[in-house]
Amino acid sequence: MPAARRLTLLALALSSSVFAAQIGTIPPAESLTAQRVAALAAAEREPWAAYLARSDAQRVADRAALAAERKGLETLPPTPAGGHSEGSMPLDKPAAWYASEAALLVARNILSFQTPAGGWGKNQPRDAASRERGQAYVADNNSKRATAGDYDLAHDPQWSYVGTIDNDATITEIRFLARVAAQFPGEAGEPYRQAAQRGLAYLLAAQFPNGGWPQVWPLQGGYHDAITMNDDAFVEVAELMGMVVRGDADLGFVSPALKTGAAAAEAKALQLLLAMQIRVNGKPALWAQQHDALTLAPQSARNYEPPALSSTESARALMYLMSLPHPSPAVVAAVKGGVATLKALAVRDLAWGKVDDAEGRRLVKRPGAGPLWARYYDAVTLKPIFGDRDKSLHDDVNELSLERRNGYNWWGSGPSKALAAYDAWAAKWVKDPS
């Protein structure tokens, strides 16, 4: 029986409650620490030690800047409101809109919330009020469901995600400022150009020596220190670097030094992306949602997010690789292997959705439905796996708690777009598409 057929039958079998079991516990991710860096070989140790020192120094400087602002204030401003951030910074409006008062309100808000390091926090509507003196740089991103021992519990709830690429943060702010600056080529646009370039310098400073990016910088610890593919963060930063090099997306104003840095950053990121692709039976397969910064092994994130391969993030990585104008043989092999794996894992005649209020979302039989992919797969067996908020790991999504079944996209059709794009790409670049 062909391998693709075997994998499809395996995925179908695992969706049945007959095989259901709790198969383990999701471990915490490892932080990037001085102790871990000290254990590296001498040749690798120096750049990582320098990186940690730079992160530590920037964190101290960021905190000192806020403390200086607060000196003499009798009452501290309230923590800024959270909310949907990306929707308040649209990048697809007609060019003239970015000269409007509505766009300038957003741009001024973005300037006011830029951290001393040059990045931005997440989950803040940018069409709200600008930051006040002494106000925190970010909204309260501490999980409202977190309890003692929760992987998502910030050590300091008042200092969490202070500079991040999660949820499109920093990337979107830079691109929005570039669009506004394009409407003000003279002195009036200079603050927006300078802030965008500070944001780019922040991303270059945050890049790991091996080419990856953590979710939060300066480093925050825990899974935030991992190379973050989640929500396409790594790929979107790499794409932004390519835009800078080409002068796309109204980024033609970027300084030559930053363009040189962006070119080097994207090249390193590409090489790391190829190195991170997990091999199964010796062949390139998929990527994890997070990879350890030093070992590149899959890492856990939140309580219910296991160290596993991710179909959604892998599909987005493949789309990025297929967008490269001159793919190397290594890139071609990576795309071919990733697409073959996704094709093999697709399941049909199953649907993921709400059954009723009592049952919530479940995976059910539905002739003609699909294809679907699980969010996570074991990195060795390629079996679908699912996590619950109590850190338990399962092989059947239907046995998760109602809260986690309803609150997470455990199955989806996301990879379909990458598979649809593959045939045209393969006709040009793959000598043997089988």
Coordinates of C-alpha atoms in Angstrom, one line a residue:
M1 CA 0.0 0.0 0.0
P2 CA 1.4 3.5 -0.9
A3 CA 2.7 5.5 2.1
A4 CA 0.2 8.3 1.4
R5 CA -2.7 5.9 1.6
R6 CA -1.3 4.3 4.9
L7 CA -1.1 7.8 6.5
T8 CA -4.6 8.7 5.4
L9 CA -6.0 5.5 6.9
L10 CA -4.0 6.1 10.1
A11 CA -5.4 9.6 10.5
L12 CA -8.9 8.3 10.0
A13 CA -8.5 5.6 12.5
L14 CA -7.1 8.0 15.1
S15 CA -10.2 10.2 14.7
S16 CA -12.3 7.4 16.2
S17 CA -13.0 7.3 19.9
V18 CA -12.3 3.6 19.9
F19 CA -8.6 4.4 19.9
A20 CA -9.0 7.4 22.4
A21 CA -6.5 7.7 25.2
Q22 CA -4.7 10.2 27.3
I23 CA -1.2 9.6 25.9
G24 CA 0.9 11.9 28.1
T25 CA 1.5 15.3 29.7
I26 CA 2.6 18.4 27.8
P27 CA 6.0 19.6 29.3
P28 CA 7.0 23.2 29.7
A29 CA 9.2 24.9 27.1
E30 CA 12.8 25.7 28.1
S31 CA 13.9 29.3 28.4
L32 CA 17.0 30.5 26.7
T33 CA 19.3 30.9 29.6
A34 CA 23.0 31.7 30.4
Q35 CA 23.3 28.2 31.8
R36 CA 22.2 26.6 28.5
V37 CA 24.4 28.9 26.5
A38 CA 27.4 28.1 28.7
A39 CA 27.0 24.4 27.8
L40 CA 27.4 25.1 24.1
A41 CA 30.6 24.3 22.3
A42 CA 33.1 27.1 22.5
A43 CA 32.7 28.1 18.9
E44 CA 29.0 28.6 19.3
R45 CA 29.0 30.1 22.8
E46 CA 30.2 33.7 22.1
P47 CA 27.5 34.9 19.8
W48 CA 24.7 33.5 22.0
A49 CA 26.3 35.0 25.1
A50 CA 26.5 38.4 23.4
Y51 CA 22.8 38.0 22.4
L52 CA 21.7 37.3 25.9
A53 CA 23.7 40.3 27.2
R54 CA 22.1 42.5 24.6
S55 CA 18.7 41.3 25.6
D56 CA 19.3 41.8 29.3
A57 CA 20.7 45.3 28.7
Q58 CA 17.7 46.3 26.6
R59 CA 15.3 45.0 29.2
V60 CA 17.0 47.1 31.9
A61 CA 16.9 50.2 29.6
D62 CA 13.2 49.7 28.7
R63 CA 12.2 49.5 32.4
A64 CA 14.4 52.4 33.3
A65 CA 12.8 54.6 30.7
L66 CA 9.3 53.8 32.1
A67 CA 10.5 54.4 35.6
A68 CA 12.0 57.8 34.6
E69 CA 8.6 58.8 33.1
R70 CA 6.8 57.9 36.2
K71 CA 9.0 59.8 38.5
G72 CA 7.0 62.6 40.2
L73 CA 3.6 61.3 39.1
E74 CA 1.2 61.1 42.0
T75 CA -1.2 58.7 40.1
L76 CA -0.1 56.3 37.4
P77 CA -2.2 56.2 34.2
P78 CA -4.4 53.1 33.8
T79 CA -3.0 50.2 31.8
P80 CA -3.9 50.7 28.1
A81 CA -7.0 48.9 26.9
G82 CA -6.6 45.6 25.0
G83 CA -8.5 44.6 21.9
H84 CA -8.2 43.7 18.3
S85 CA -5.0 45.4 17.0
E86 CA -4.4 44.4 13.4
G87 CA -7.9 45.5 12.3
S88 CA -7.2 49.0 13.5
M89 CA -4.1 49.2 11.2
P90 CA -5.4 48.2 7.8
L91 CA -2.8 47.8 5.1
D92 CA -5.2 47.5 2.1
K93 CA -6.8 50.9 1.9
P94 CA -6.4 53.2 -1.1
A95 CA -3.1 55.1 -1.0
A96 CA -4.9 58.4 -0.4
W97 CA -6.6 57.1 2.8
Y98 CA -3.2 57.1 4.5
A99 CA -3.1 60.9 4.4
S100 CA -6.5 61.1 6.1
E101 CA -7.1 62.2 9.7
A102 CA -8.2 58.6 10.5
A103 CA -4.9 57.2 9.4
L104 CA -2.9 59.9 11.1
L105 CA -4.7 59.2 14.4
V106 CA -3.6 55.6 14.1
A107 CA 0.0 56.6 13.1
R108 CA 0.4 59.0 16.1
N109 CA -1.0 56.3 18.4
I110 CA 1.6 53.9 17.0
L111 CA 4.4 56.4 17.6
S112 CA 3.4 56.9 21.2
F113 CA 3.4 53.2 22.1
Q114 CA 6.7 52.3 20.5
T115 CA 8.9 50.8 23.2
P116 CA 12.4 52.2 23.9
A117 CA 13.8 49.0 22.2
G118 CA 11.8 50.0 19.1
G119 CA 9.1 47.3 19.0
W120 CA 5.4 47.2 20.0
G121 CA 3.2 45.2 22.2
K122 CA 0.2 43.2 21.0
N123 CA -3.6 43.2 21.2
Q124 CA -4.0 47.0 21.4
P125 CA -6.4 48.9 19.1
R126 CA -4.3 51.6 17.5
D127 CA -7.3 53.8 16.7
A128 CA -7.7 54.6 20.4
A129 CA -6.1 57.2 22.6
S130 CA -2.3 57.8 22.4
R131 CA -0.1 56.7 25.3
E132 CA 0.1 59.0 28.3
R133 CA 3.3 59.9 30.2
G134 CA 4.1 57.0 32.5
Q135 CA 1.5 54.6 31.0
A136 CA 2.6 51.1 30.4
Y137 CA 3.8 50.3 26.9
V138 CA 1.4 47.4 26.4
A139 CA -2.0 46.1 27.4
D140 CA -2.4 43.5 30.2
N141 CA -1.7 40.3 28.2
N142 CA -1.7 38.0 31.2
S143 CA -4.1 35.1 30.6
K144 CA -7.3 35.5 32.5
R145 CA -7.6 31.7 32.7
A146 CA -4.0 31.2 34.0
T147 CA -3.6 29.7 37.4
A148 CA -0.4 28.8 39.4
G149 CA 1.9 26.7 37.3
D150 CA 0.2 27.8 34.0
Y151 CA 2.7 28.0 31.1
D152 CA 1.0 31.3 30.0
L153 CA 1.3 33.0 33.4
A154 CA 3.6 36.0 33.1
H155 CA 6.2 36.3 35.8
D156 CA 5.3 40.0 35.9
P157 CA 1.8 40.8 34.6
Q158 CA 2.8 44.5 34.3
W159 CA 5.7 43.6 31.9
S160 CA 4.6 41.0 29.4
Y161 CA 4.9 41.1 25.6
V162 CA 6.8 44.4 25.9
G163 CA 8.0 44.1 22.3
T164 CA 6.7 41.1 20.3
I165 CA 6.0 39.7 16.9
D166 CA 3.0 37.7 18.1
N167 CA -0.4 38.4 16.5
D168 CA 1.3 40.4 13.8
A169 CA 2.6 43.0 16.3
T170 CA 5.5 45.2 15.3
I171 CA 5.3 43.9 11.7
T172 CA 2.0 45.6 11.1
E173 CA 3.0 48.8 12.9
I174 CA 6.1 49.1 10.7
R175 CA 4.1 48.5 7.5
F176 CA 1.3 50.9 8.5
L177 CA 3.8 53.7 9.2
A178 CA 5.5 53.1 5.8
R179 CA 2.1 53.6 4.1
V180 CA 1.5 56.8 6.0
A181 CA 5.0 58.1 5.3
A182 CA 4.5 57.6 1.6
Q183 CA 1.8 60.2 1.6
F184 CA 4.1 62.7 3.4
P185 CA 7.5 62.6 1.5
G186 CA 8.7 65.8 3.2
E187 CA 9.4 66.8 6.8
A188 CA 5.9 65.9 7.9
G189 CA 6.5 62.2 7.2
E190 CA 9.9 62.1 8.9
P191 CA 8.6 60.9 12.3
Y192 CA 6.9 58.0 10.7
R193 CA 9.9 57.0 8.6
Q194 CA 12.2 57.2 11.7
A195 CA 9.8 55.1 13.8
A196 CA 9.5 52.5 11.1
Q197 CA 13.3 52.3 10.8
R198 CA 13.6 52.0 14.6
G199 CA 11.1 49.1 14.4
L200 CA 13.3 47.4 11.7
A201 CA 16.4 47.9 13.8
Y202 CA 14.5 46.3 16.7
L203 CA 13.8 43.2 14.6
L204 CA 17.4 42.9 13.5
A205 CA 18.5 43.2 17.1
A206 CA 16.0 40.5 18.2
Q207 CA 17.2 38.0 15.6
F208 CA 18.9 35.0 17.1
P209 CA 22.5 34.2 16.0
N210 CA 21.2 31.3 14.0
G211 CA 18.6 33.4 12.1
G212 CA 15.4 32.8 14.2
W213 CA 13.2 35.2 16.1
P214 CA 11.7 34.8 19.5
Q215 CA 8.1 35.7 20.2
V216 CA 9.1 38.4 22.6
W217 CA 12.2 40.6 22.8
P218 CA 13.9 41.5 25.0
L219 CA 13.5 37.9 26.1
Q220 CA 10.7 37.1 28.5
G221 CA 11.4 33.5 29.3
G222 CA 9.4 30.3 28.8
Y223 CA 8.0 29.5 25.4
H224 CA 8.3 33.1 24.4
D225 CA 12.1 32.5 23.9
A226 CA 11.4 29.8 21.3
I227 CA 11.8 30.4 17.5
T228 CA 8.2 31.2 16.8
M229 CA 6.4 29.9 13.8
N230 CA 3.1 30.3 15.6
D231 CA 0.6 32.7 13.8
D232 CA 3.2 32.8 11.0
A233 CA 5.4 35.2 13.0
F234 CA 8.8 33.9 11.8
V235 CA 7.7 33.8 8.1
E236 CA 6.1 37.3 8.3
V237 CA 9.3 38.8 9.7
A238 CA 11.4 37.1 7.0
E239 CA 8.9 38.4 4.3
L240 CA 9.2 41.9 5.8
M241 CA 13.0 41.8 5.4
G242 CA 12.5 40.9 1.8
M243 CA 10.2 43.9 1.3
V244 CA 12.8 46.1 2.8
V245 CA 15.5 44.8 0.5
R246 CA 13.3 45.4 -2.6
G247 CA 11.8 48.6 -1.4
D248 CA 8.3 47.1 -1.7
A249 CA 5.3 48.1 0.4
D250 CA 6.3 51.8 0.6
L251 CA 9.6 50.9 2.3
G252 CA 11.9 52.5 -0.3
F253 CA 13.0 55.1 2.3
V254 CA 14.9 52.6 4.5
S255 CA 18.5 53.5 4.9
P256 CA 21.2 51.5 3.1
A257 CA 22.6 50.1 6.3
L258 CA 19.2 48.7 7.3
K259 CA 18.7 47.3 3.8
T260 CA 22.0 45.5 4.1
G261 CA 21.0 44.2 7.5
A262 CA 17.6 43.1 6.2
A263 CA 19.2 41.2 3.3
A264 CA 21.5 39.3 5.7
A265 CA 18.6 38.7 8.1
E266 CA 16.4 37.1 5.4
A267 CA 19.2 34.9 4.1
K268 CA 19.9 33.6 7.6
A269 CA 16.2 33.1 8.3
L270 CA 15.9 31.1 5.1
Q271 CA 18.7 28.8 5.9
L272 CA 17.3 28.3 9.4
L273 CA 13.9 27.5 8.1
L274 CA 15.3 24.7 6.0
A275 CA 17.3 23.4 9.0
M276 CA 14.2 23.4 11.2
Q277 CA 12.1 21.3 8.9
I278 CA 11.6 18.1 10.8
R279 CA 12.4 14.9 8.9
V280 CA 10.3 11.8 9.1
N281 CA 11.8 8.6 7.9
G282 CA 14.7 10.6 6.6
K283 CA 12.6 12.9 4.4
P284 CA 11.7 16.6 5.0
A285 CA 8.2 16.8 6.4
L286 CA 6.8 19.7 8.5
W287 CA 7.6 22.4 11.0
A288 CA 6.6 22.8 14.6
Q289 CA 4.6 25.7 16.0
Q290 CA 7.7 26.6 18.1
H291 CA 11.3 25.4 17.8
D292 CA 13.9 25.5 20.6
A293 CA 16.3 28.3 19.9
L294 CA 19.4 26.2 20.4
T295 CA 18.4 22.6 19.5
L296 CA 15.7 23.5 17.0
A297 CA 13.6 20.7 18.4
P298 CA 9.8 21.2 18.6
Q299 CA 8.8 23.1 21.8
S300 CA 5.6 23.4 23.8
A301 CA 3.8 26.7 24.2
R302 CA 0.6 27.2 26.3
N303 CA -0.7 24.4 28.4
Y304 CA -2.6 22.8 25.6
E305 CA 0.0 23.4 22.8
P306 CA 2.3 20.4 22.6
P307 CA 5.8 20.1 21.2
A308 CA 4.5 18.9 17.8
L309 CA 4.4 19.5 14.1
S310 CA 1.8 22.1 13.0
S311 CA -0.1 21.8 9.7
T312 CA -1.1 25.4 9.6
E313 CA 2.3 27.0 10.2
S314 CA 3.9 24.4 7.9
A315 CA 1.5 25.4 5.1
R316 CA 2.4 29.1 5.5
A317 CA 6.1 28.2 5.5
L318 CA 5.7 26.4 2.2
M319 CA 3.9 29.4 0.7
Y320 CA 6.8 31.5 1.7
L321 CA 9.3 29.1 0.1
M322 CA 7.3 28.9 -3.1
S323 CA 7.3 32.7 -3.3
L324 CA 11.1 32.9 -3.6
P325 CA 12.1 34.0 -7.1
H326 CA 15.0 31.6 -7.5
P327 CA 14.6 28.5 -5.2
S328 CA 17.7 26.5 -4.5
P329 CA 17.6 22.7 -4.8
A330 CA 17.3 22.6 -1.0
V331 CA 14.2 24.8 -1.1
V332 CA 12.7 22.7 -3.8
A333 CA 13.3 19.6 -1.8
A334 CA 11.8 21.2 1.3
V335 CA 8.6 22.2 -0.5
K336 CA 8.3 18.9 -2.2
G337 CA 8.6 17.0 1.1
G338 CA 6.3 19.3 3.0
V339 CA 3.6 19.1 0.3
A340 CA 3.8 15.3 0.1
T341 CA 3.4 15.1 3.9
L342 CA 0.4 17.4 3.9
K343 CA -1.2 15.5 1.1
A344 CA -0.7 12.2 2.9
L345 CA -2.2 13.6 6.2
A346 CA -5.4 15.0 4.6
V347 CA -8.6 13.3 5.9
R348 CA -12.0 13.3 4.2
D349 CA -15.6 12.5 5.1
L350 CA -15.0 14.1 8.5
A351 CA -16.2 17.6 9.7
W352 CA -15.1 19.8 12.6
G353 CA -17.7 22.1 14.1
K354 CA -20.4 22.7 16.6
V355 CA -22.9 19.9 17.2
D356 CA -25.1 21.7 19.8
D357 CA -24.6 23.7 23.0
A358 CA -24.2 20.6 25.1
E359 CA -21.7 18.8 22.8
G360 CA -19.9 21.9 21.5
R361 CA -17.4 21.4 18.7
R362 CA -16.6 17.8 17.8
L363 CA -15.1 15.8 14.9
V364 CA -17.9 13.9 13.3
K365 CA -18.4 11.8 10.2
R366 CA -19.8 13.6 7.2
P367 CA -19.7 12.0 3.8
G368 CA -18.1 14.3 1.2
A369 CA -16.6 16.7 3.8
G370 CA -12.9 17.7 3.8
P371 CA -10.1 17.6 3.3
L372 CA -9.1 18.4 6.9
W373 CA -5.9 18.5 8.8
A374 CA -5.2 18.3 12.5
R375 CA -3.5 21.3 14.0
Y376 CA -0.8 19.1 15.6
Y377 CA 1.0 15.9 14.7
D378 CA 3.5 13.8 16.7
A379 CA 6.9 14.6 15.2
V380 CA 7.9 10.9 15.1
T381 CA 4.7 9.0 14.2
L382 CA 2.7 11.8 12.4
K383 CA -0.4 10.8 14.4
P384 CA -2.8 13.7 15.3
I385 CA -2.4 14.8 18.9
F386 CA -4.5 17.3 21.1
G387 CA -3.8 19.1 24.4
D388 CA -6.1 20.2 27.2
R389 CA -5.8 23.1 29.6
D390 CA -4.7 20.7 32.4
K391 CA -1.6 19.9 30.2
S392 CA -2.9 16.4 29.3
L393 CA -2.1 15.1 25.9
H394 CA -4.7 13.1 23.9
D395 CA -5.1 11.2 20.6
D396 CA -8.8 12.1 20.2
V397 CA -10.0 15.6 20.0
N398 CA -13.5 14.6 21.1
E399 CA -12.3 13.6 24.6
L400 CA -11.0 17.1 25.3
S401 CA -12.8 19.3 27.8
L402 CA -15.7 21.3 26.3
E403 CA -13.9 24.6 27.0
R404 CA -10.8 23.5 24.9
R405 CA -12.8 21.9 22.1
N406 CA -14.8 25.1 21.7
G407 CA -11.8 27.4 22.2
Y408 CA -9.3 26.2 19.7
N409 CA -9.1 25.2 16.0
W410 CA -8.0 21.6 16.3
W411 CA -8.9 20.7 12.8
G412 CA -9.0 22.9 9.7
S413 CA -8.6 23.3 6.0
G414 CA -5.7 25.8 6.1
P415 CA -3.2 23.7 4.1
S416 CA -5.5 23.6 1.1
K417 CA -4.2 26.9 -0.2
A418 CA -0.5 25.7 -0.2
L419 CA -1.5 22.5 -2.0
A420 CA -3.5 24.4 -4.6
A421 CA -0.4 26.6 -5.3
Y422 CA 2.0 23.7 -5.5
D423 CA 1.1 22.3 -9.0
A424 CA 1.9 25.5 -10.9
W425 CA 5.0 26.0 -8.8
A426 CA 6.1 22.4 -9.3
A427 CA 5.7 22.6 -13.1
K428 CA 8.4 25.3 -13.1
W429 CA 10.8 24.0 -10.5
V430 CA 10.4 20.3 -9.8
K431 CA 11.9 17.9 -12.3
D432 CA 10.2 14.9 -10.7
P433 CA 7.0 16.1 -9.0
S434 CA 6.0 12.5 -7.9

